[in-house]
Coordinates of C-alpha atoms in Angstrom, one line a residue:
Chain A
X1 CA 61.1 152.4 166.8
X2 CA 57.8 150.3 166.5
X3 CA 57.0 148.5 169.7
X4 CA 57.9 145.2 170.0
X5 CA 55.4 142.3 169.5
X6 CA 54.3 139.4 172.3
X7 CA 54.5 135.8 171.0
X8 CA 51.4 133.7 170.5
X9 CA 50.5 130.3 172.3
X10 CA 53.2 127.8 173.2
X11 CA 53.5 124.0 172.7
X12 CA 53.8 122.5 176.4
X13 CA 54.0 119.4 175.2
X14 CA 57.4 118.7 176.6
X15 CA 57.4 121.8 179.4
X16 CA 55.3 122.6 182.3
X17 CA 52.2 124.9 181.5
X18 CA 53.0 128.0 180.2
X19 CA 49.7 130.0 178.3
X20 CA 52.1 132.4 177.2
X21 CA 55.4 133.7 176.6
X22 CA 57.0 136.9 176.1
X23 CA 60.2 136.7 174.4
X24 CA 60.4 140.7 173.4
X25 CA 60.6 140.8 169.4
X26 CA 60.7 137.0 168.7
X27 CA 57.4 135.8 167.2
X28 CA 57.5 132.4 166.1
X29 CA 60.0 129.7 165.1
X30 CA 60.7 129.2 161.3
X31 CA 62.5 126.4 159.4
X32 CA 65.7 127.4 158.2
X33 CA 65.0 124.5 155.8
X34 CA 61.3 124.7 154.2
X35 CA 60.6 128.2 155.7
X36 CA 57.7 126.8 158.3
X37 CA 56.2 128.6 160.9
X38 CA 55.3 127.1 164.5
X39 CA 54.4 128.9 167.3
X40 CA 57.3 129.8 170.5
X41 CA 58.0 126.6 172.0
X42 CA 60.9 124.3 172.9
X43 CA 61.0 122.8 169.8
X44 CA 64.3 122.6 167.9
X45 CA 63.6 120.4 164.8
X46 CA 60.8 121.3 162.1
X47 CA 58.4 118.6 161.8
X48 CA 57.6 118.0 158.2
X49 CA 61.6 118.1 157.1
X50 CA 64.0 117.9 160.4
X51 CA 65.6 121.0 159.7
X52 CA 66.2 123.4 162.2
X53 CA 63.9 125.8 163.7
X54 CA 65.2 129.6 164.5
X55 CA 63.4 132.4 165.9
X56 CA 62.0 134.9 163.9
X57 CA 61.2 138.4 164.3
X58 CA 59.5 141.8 164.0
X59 CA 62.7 144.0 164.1
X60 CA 62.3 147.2 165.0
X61 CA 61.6 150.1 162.2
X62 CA 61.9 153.4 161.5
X63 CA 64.3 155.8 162.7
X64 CA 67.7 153.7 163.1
X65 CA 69.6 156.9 164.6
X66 CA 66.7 156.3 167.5
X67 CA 67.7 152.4 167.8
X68 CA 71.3 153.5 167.2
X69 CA 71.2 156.1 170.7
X70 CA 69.3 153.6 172.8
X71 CA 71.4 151.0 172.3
X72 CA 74.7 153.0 173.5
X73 CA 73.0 154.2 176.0
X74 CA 72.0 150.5 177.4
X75 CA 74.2 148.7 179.8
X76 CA 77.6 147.2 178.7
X77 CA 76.2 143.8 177.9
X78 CA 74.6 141.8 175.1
X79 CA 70.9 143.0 176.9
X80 CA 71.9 146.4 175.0
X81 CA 70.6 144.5 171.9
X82 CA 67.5 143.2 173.6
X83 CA 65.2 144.7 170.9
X84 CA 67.2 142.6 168.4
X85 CA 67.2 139.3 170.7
X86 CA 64.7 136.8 172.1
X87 CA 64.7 138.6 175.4
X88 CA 61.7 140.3 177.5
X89 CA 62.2 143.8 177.8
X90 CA 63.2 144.1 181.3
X91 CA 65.6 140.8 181.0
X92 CA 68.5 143.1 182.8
X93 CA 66.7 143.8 185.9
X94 CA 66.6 139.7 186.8
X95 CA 69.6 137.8 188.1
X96 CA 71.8 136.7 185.1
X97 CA 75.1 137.2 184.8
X98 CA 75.5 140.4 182.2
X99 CA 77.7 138.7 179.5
X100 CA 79.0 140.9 176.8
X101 CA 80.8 144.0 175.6
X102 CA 83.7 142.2 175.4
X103 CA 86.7 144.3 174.4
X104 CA 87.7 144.2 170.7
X105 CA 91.8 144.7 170.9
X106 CA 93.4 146.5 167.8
X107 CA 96.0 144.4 167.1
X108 CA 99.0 146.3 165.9
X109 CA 101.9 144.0 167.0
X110 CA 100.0 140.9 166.1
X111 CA 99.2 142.5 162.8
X112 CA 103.0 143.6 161.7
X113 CA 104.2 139.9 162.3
X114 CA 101.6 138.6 160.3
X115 CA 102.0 141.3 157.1
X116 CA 98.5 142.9 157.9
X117 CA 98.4 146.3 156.4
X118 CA 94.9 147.2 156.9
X119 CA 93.3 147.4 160.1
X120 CA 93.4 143.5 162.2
X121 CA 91.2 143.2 165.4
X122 CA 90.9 140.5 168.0
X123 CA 87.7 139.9 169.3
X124 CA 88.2 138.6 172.9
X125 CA 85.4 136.8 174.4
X126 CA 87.9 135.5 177.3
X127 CA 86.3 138.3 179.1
X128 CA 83.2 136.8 179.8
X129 CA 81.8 135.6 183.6
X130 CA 83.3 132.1 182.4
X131 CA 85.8 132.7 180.4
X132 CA 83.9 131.9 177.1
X133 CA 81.7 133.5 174.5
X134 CA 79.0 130.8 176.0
X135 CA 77.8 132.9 178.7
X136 CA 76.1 134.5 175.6
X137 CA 74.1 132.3 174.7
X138 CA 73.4 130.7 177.6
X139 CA 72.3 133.8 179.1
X140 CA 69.2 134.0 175.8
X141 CA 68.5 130.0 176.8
X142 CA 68.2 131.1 180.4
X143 CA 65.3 133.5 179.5
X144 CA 63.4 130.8 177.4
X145 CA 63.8 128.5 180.0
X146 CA 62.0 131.0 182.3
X147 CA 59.3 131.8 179.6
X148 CA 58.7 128.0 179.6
X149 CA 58.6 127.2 182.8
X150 CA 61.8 124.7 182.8
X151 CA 63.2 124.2 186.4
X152 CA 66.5 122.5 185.6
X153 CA 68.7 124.0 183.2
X154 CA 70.9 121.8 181.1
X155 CA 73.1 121.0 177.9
X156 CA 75.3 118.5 175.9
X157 CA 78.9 120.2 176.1
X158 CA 82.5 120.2 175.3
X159 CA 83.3 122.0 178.4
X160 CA 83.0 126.0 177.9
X161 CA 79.1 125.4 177.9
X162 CA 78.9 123.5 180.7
X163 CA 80.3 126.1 182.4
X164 CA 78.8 128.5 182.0
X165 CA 75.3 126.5 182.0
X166 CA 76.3 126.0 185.8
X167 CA 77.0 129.5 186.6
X168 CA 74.1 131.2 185.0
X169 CA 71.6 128.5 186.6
X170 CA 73.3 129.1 190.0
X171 CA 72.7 132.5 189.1
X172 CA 68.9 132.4 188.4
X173 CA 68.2 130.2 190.7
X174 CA 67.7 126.8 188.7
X175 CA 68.8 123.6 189.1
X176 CA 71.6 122.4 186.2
X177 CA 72.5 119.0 185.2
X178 CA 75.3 118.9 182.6
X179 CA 76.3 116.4 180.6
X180 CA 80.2 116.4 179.1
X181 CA 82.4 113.8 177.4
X182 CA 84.6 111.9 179.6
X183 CA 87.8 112.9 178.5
X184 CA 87.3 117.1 178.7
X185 CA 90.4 118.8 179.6
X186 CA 90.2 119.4 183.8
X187 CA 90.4 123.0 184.0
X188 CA 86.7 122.9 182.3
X189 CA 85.4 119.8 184.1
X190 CA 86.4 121.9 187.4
X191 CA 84.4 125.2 186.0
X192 CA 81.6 123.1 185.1
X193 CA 81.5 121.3 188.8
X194 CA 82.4 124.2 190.9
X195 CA 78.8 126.2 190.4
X196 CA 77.0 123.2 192.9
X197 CA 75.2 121.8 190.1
X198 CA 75.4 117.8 188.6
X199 CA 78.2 116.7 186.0
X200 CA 77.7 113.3 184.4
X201 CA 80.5 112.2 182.2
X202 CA 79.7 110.2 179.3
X203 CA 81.9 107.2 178.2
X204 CA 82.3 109.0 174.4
X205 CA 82.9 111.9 172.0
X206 CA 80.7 114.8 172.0
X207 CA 78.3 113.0 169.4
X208 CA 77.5 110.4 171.9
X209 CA 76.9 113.0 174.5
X210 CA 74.4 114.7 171.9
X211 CA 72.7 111.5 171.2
X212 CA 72.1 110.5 174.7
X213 CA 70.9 114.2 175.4
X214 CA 68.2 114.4 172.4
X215 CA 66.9 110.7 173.7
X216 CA 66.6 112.5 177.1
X217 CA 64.4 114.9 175.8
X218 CA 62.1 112.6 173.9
X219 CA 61.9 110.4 177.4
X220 CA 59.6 111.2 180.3
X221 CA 62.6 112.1 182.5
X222 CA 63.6 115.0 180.7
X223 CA 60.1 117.0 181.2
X224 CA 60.9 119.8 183.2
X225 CA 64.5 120.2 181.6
X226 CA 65.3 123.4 179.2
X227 CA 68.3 122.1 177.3
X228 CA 69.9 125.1 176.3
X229 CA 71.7 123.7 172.9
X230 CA 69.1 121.0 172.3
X231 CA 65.4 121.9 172.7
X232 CA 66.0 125.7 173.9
X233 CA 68.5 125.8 170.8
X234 CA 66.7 128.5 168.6
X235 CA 66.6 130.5 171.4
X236 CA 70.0 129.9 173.0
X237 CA 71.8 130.0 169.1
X238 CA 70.0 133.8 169.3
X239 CA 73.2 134.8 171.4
X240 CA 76.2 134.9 168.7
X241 CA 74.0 137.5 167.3
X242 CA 75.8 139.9 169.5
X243 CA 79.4 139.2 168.9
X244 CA 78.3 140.7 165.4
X245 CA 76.6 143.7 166.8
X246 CA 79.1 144.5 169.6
X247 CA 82.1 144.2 166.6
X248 CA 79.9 146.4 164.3
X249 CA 79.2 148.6 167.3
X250 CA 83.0 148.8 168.4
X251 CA 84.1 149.6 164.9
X252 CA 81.8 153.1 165.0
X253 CA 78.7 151.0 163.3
X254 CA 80.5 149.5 160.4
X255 CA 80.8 146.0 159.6
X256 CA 84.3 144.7 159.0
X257 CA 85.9 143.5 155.8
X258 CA 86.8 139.9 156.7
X259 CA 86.2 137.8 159.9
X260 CA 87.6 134.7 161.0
X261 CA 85.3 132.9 163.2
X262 CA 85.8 129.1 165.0
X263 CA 83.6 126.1 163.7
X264 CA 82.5 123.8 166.4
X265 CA 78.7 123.0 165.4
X266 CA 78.9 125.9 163.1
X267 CA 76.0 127.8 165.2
X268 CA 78.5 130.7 166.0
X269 CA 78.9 131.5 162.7
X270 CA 75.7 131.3 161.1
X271 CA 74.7 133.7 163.7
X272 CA 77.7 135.7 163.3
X273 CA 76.1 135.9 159.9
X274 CA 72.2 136.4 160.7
X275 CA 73.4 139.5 163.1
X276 CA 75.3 141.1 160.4
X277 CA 72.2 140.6 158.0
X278 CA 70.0 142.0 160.7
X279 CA 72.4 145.1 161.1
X280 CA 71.7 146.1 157.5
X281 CA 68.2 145.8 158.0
X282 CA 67.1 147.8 160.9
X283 CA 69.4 150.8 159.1
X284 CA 72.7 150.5 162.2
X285 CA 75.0 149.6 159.5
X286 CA 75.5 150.6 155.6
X287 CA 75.3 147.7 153.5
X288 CA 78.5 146.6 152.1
X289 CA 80.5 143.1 151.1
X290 CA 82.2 141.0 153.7
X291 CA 83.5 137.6 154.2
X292 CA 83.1 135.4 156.7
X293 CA 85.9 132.8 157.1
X294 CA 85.4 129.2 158.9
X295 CA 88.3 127.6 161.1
X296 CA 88.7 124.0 162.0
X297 CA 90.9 121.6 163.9
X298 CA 92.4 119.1 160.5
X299 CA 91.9 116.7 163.3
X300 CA 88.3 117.8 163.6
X301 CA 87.8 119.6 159.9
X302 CA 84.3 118.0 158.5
X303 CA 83.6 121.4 157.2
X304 CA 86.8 121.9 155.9
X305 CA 87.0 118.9 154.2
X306 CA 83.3 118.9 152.6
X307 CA 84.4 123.0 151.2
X308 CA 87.7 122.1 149.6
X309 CA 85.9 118.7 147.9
X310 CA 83.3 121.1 146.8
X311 CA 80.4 119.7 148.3
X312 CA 77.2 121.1 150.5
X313 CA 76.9 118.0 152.8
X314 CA 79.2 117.4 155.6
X315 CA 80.4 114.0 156.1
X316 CA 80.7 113.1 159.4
X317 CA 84.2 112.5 161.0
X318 CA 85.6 111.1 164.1
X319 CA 87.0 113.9 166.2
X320 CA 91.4 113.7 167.0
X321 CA 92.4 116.9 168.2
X322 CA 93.3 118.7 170.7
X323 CA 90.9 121.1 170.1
X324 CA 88.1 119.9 172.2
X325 CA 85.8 122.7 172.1
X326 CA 85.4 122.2 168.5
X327 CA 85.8 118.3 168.5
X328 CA 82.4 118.3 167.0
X329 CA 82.4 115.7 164.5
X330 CA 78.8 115.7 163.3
X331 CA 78.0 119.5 163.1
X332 CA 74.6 120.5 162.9
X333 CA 74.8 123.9 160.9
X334 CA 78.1 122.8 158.5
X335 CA 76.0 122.7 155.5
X336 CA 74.9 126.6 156.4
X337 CA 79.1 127.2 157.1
X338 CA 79.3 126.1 153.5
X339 CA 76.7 128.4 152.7
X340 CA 78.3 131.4 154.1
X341 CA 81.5 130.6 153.5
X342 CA 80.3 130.4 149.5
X343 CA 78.6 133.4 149.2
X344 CA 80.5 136.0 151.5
X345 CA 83.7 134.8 149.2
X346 CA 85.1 133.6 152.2
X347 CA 86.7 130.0 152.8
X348 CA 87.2 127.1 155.0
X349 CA 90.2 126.2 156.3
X350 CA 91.7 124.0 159.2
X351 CA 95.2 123.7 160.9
X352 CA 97.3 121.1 162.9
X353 CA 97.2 120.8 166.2
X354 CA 101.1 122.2 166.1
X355 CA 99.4 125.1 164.1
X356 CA 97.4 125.8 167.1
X357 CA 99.7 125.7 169.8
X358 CA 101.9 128.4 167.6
X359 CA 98.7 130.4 167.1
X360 CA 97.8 130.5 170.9
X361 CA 101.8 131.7 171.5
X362 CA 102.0 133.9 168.8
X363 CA 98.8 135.9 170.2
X364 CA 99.9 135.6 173.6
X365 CA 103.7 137.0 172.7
X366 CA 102.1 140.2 170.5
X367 CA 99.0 141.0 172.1
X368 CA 99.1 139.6 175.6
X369 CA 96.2 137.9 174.9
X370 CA 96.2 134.0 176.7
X371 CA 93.7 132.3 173.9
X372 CA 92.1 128.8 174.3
X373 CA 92.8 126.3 172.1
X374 CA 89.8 127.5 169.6
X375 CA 91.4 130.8 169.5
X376 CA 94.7 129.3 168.5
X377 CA 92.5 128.0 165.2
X378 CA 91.5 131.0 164.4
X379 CA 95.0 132.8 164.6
X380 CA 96.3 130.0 162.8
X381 CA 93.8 130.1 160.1
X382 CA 94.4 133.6 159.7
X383 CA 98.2 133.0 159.3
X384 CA 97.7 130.6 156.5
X385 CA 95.4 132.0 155.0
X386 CA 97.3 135.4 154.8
X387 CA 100.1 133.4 153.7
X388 CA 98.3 131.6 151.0
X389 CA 97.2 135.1 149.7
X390 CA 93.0 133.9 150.6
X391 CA 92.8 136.8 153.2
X392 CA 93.7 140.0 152.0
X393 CA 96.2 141.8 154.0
X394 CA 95.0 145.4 153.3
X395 CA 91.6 144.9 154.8
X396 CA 89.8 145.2 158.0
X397 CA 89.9 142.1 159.8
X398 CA 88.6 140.7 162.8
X399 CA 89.8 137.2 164.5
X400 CA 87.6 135.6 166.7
X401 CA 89.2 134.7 170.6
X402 CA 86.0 132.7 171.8
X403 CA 87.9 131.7 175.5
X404 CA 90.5 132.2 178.2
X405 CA 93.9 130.1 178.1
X406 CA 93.7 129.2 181.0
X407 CA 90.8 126.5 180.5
X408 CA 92.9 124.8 177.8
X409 CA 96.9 125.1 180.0
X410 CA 98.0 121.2 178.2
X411 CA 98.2 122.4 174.8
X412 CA 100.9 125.0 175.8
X413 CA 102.0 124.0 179.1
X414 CA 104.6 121.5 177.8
X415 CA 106.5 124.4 175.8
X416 CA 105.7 127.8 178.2
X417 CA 107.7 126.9 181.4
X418 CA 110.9 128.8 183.0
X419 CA 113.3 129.9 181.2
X420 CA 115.4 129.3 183.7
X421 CA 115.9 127.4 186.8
X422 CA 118.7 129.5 189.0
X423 CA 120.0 129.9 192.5
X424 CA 119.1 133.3 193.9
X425 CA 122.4 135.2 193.5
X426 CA 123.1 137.9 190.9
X427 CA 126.3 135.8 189.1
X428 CA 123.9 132.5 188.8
X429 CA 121.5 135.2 186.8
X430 CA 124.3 136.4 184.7
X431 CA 125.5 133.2 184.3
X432 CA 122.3 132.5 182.5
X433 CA 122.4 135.0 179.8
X434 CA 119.7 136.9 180.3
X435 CA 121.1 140.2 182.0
X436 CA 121.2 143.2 179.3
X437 CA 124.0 145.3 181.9
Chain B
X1 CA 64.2 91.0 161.4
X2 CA 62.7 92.5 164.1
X3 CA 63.8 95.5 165.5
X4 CA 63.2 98.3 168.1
X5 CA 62.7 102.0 166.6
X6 CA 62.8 104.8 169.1
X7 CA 60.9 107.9 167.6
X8 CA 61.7 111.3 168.4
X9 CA 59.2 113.4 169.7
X10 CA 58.4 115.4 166.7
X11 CA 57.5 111.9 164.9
X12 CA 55.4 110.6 167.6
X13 CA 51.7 111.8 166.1
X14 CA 52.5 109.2 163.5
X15 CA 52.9 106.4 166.1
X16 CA 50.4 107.3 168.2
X17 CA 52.5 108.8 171.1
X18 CA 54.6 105.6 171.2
X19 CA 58.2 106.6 172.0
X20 CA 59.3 102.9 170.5
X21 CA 57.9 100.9 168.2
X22 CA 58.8 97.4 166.5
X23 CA 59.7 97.0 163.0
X24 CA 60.7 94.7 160.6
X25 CA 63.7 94.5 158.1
X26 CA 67.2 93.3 157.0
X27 CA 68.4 96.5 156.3
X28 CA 67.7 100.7 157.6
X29 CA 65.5 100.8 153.9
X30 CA 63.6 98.3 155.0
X31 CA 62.9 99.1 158.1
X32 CA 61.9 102.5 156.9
X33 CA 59.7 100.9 154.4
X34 CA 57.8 98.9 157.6
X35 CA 57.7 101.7 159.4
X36 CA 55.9 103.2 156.6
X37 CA 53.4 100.8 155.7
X38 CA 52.4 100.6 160.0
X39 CA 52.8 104.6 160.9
X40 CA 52.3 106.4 157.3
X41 CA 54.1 109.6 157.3
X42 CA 57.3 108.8 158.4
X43 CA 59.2 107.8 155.8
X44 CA 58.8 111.1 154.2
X45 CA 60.1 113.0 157.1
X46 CA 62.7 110.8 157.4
X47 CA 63.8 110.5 153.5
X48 CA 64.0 113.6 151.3
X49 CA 62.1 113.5 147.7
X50 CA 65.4 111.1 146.0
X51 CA 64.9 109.0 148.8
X52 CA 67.9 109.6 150.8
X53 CA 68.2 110.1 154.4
X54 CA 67.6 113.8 155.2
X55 CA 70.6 115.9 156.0
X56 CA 69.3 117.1 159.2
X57 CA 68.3 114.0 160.4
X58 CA 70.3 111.4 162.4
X59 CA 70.0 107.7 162.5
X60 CA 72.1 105.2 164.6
X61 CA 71.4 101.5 164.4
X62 CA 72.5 100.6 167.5
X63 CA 75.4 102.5 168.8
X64 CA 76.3 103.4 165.2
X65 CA 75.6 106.4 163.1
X66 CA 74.4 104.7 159.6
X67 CA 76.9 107.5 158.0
X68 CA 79.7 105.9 159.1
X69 CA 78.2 102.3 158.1
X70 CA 76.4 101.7 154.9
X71 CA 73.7 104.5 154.8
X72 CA 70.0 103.0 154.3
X73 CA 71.8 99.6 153.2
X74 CA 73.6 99.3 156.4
X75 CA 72.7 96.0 158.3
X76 CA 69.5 95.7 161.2
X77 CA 69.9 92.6 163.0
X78 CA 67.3 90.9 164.7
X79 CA 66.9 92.4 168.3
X80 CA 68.6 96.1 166.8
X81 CA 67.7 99.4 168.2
X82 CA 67.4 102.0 166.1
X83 CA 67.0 105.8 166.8
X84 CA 66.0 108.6 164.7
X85 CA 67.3 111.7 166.4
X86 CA 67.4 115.6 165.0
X87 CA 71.1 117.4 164.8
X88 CA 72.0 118.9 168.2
X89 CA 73.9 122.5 168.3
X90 CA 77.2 122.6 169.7
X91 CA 78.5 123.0 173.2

């Protein structure tokens, strides 16, 4: 493995001093757009065309059966991947909260009812410190924030990120300040309040919250604040990388034939995506086709709706589902889900909220797997989509679970109660039908 | 019409540092056009070579996102504030 390479000066234009950073293999930030380079800062949007700014690397080379041991012999969280992620070197010996290495169930039962021949995997990020595939990510923003010298650690959420924005700053030892929509189911404003650090409620949609975050930024108030989706974005994105790798790595190094992946933003997937591509390059995975597929809310389904018109600009929509966690009506990296969609041969496709309730049961009842309401879009774009003959059947195919149940109880609580109500005596149980002697 | 521009950070070396400007113009085009002819550079970051609004770029006169309203033809009435804002990730 070639060592890995120290970044170069940092804007502190909008953070305390820092002369340098050391973000492990992350070099610079490029445009996704025009391609342009600026040095490692908090910086999100290019300056000469708006587009937005990722990390870039020098990956490790040479011998990939090197990379390949010291990675399974790393411990069983994303900082197995650190040479492959905007991480110092020694990011698992400080305080974070180890996310990752979620289990990947083989789902036989869930499989059969479906008519999935080939192999079907769930990929369960419910396992994570708070219950969501955002304690990734946030764990990758918590390091930037360190490199820049940020003492309050913040975000713009739908609920699973402010969660887990609270418990990783609690964690390090930073200050948080979260800002969610008003209307956020209560099991996630109670995660996101429960750490000890501020929640402010906007009066409006997720959009609104966004706006009012980005003008935060731009306003002496915000110096001092890492915003771990806004200007600690290309950093924080970094962390969907590893539900790739861990899928890849889980499967014995092989990349599966289809996967069906939740489109909030669109961040996850495009990363999703990037990890794959960065797989085939370091030499941990043989090249070969796969398609990524795109899930939406129809009452959230701007992605959805731009891919079946046959366009590569998403219009913006205003978000009516129960779906909060992708309620996101003006996603950032749709055009990109187009992209990916396009030229993996995959699709985009959304279901109604009743299509979600029965994906979240029909999980649940096969697998034993409690899904949030996300996950009940991706099991119910799966379903369709197997039904509609878009997914093949015969292949290897993994579903994305991005969260626990238990954040989003409404959606199923009206329809999962008792089955029945009795007085405790064995003829009031028999009386109710359910004895089999 | 006279109206109040708030400029992200990443546009401020073409205002001088000013986080909000003034600028004049019946419509979002013209306003652009103003901003252009006080603080050239902007409108190129802002529009894209056809001279449409960027697709990474956000702009809300008032509380309104122009995409929703008529694009670069939508309305600025006097006393409007206008922000020019980046896309956000999700949460």
């Amino acid at each position: 493995m070639a060592a890995q390479t120290v970044a170069s000066t940092t804007d502190t234009t909008t953070a305390p001093a820092a002369p340098s950073v050391d973000l492990g293999p992350a070099v610079a930030l490029s445009c996704r757009e025009c391609g342009e380079r600026t040095p490692l800062s908090p910086s999100f949007a290019c300056a000469s065309c708006f587009g937005p700014l990722e990390a870039a690397y020098e990956l490790p080379t040479g011998d990939p059966e090197a990379l390949r041991k010291a990675i399974e012999a790393g411990p069983e969280s994303i900082w197995r991947y650190a040479p492959l992620l905007p991480v110092p070197a020694d990011v698992a010996d400080k305080p974070n909260l180890n996310p990752g290495f979620t289990r990947l169930v083989k789902a036989d039962r869930l499989a059969a009812e479906l008519g999935v021949t080939g192999e079907l995997y769930v990929k369960d990020d419910s396992g994570n410190p708070t219950h969501s595939f955002k304690d990734r990510v946030v764990a990758i923003a918590v390091e930037a924030a360190r490199a820049f010298g940020f003492t309050t650690l913040s975000c713009s959420s739908t609920g699973n990120l402010a969660g887990a924005v609270g418990a990783a700053a609690a964690r390090a030892g930073l200050r948080s300040c979260v800002f969610i929509p008003h209307d956020l189911e209560q099991g996630k404003v109670v995660m996101a309040a429960v750490y000890g650090g501020d929640v402010v409620a906007i009066e409006g949609t997720y959009d609104d919250v966004n706006r009012f975050c980005s003008e935060l930024i731009g306003d002496p108030i915000g110096e001092g604040w890492g915003f771990t989706n806004v200007n600690l974005r290309p950093y924080y994105a970094e962390g969907s990388k590893t539900l790739a790798y861990e899928i890849c790595e889980q499967l014995g190094w092989r990349i599966p034939d289809q996967i069906v992946v939740p489109v909030a933003s669109g961040s996850q997937l495009t990363k999703i995506d990037k990890g794959l591509q960065e797989l085939i390059k370091v030499g941990l995975v043989e090249e070969k086709p796969y398609r990524i597929i795109a899930a939406q809310a129809e009452g959230c389904s701007p992605v959805s709706a731009a891919y079946k018109a046959g366009h590569d600009v998403v219009r913006p929509v205003k978000p009516d589902t129960i779906v909060k966690s992708l309620a996101i009506g003006n996603p950032a990296d749709g055009p990109y889900v187009l992209d990916i969609a396009r030229r993996t041969g995959g699709a985009v496709e959304d279901v109604t909220d009743e299509q979600v309730v029965e994906g979240i049961k029909l999980l649940a009842r096969t697998e034993g797997i409690f899904a949030e309401t996300a996950g009940g879009v991706t099991v119910g774009v799966a379903k369709k989509l197997l039904e509609s003959g878009v997914l093949d059947p015969a292949a290897t195919t993994v579903v994305i679970n991005t969260g626990d149940g238990l954040k989003t109880l409404d959606a199923v609580a009206a329809t999962s109660g008792p089955t029945a109500t009795i007085r405790p005596s064995l003829d009031a149980f028999r009386a109710a039908g359910l004895a089999t002697h | 019409m006279s109206v109040n521009v708030r400029i992200p950070t990443i546009l401020r070396t073409y205002t001088g540092g000013q986080a909000e400007v003034a600028a004049e113009g019946a419509t979002l085009a013209e306003v652009i056009a103003d901003l252009e002819k006080n603080h050239a550079g902007i409108s190129a970051r802002v529009l894209d070579d056809q001279g449409k609004l960027r697709r990474f770029v956000n702009v809300y006169v008032n509380d309104d996102d122009v995409r929703f309203e008529q694009g670069l033809e939508t309305a600025t009435p006097d006393g409007a504030g206008i922000s020019i804002i980046p896309a956000v990730a999700g949460g």
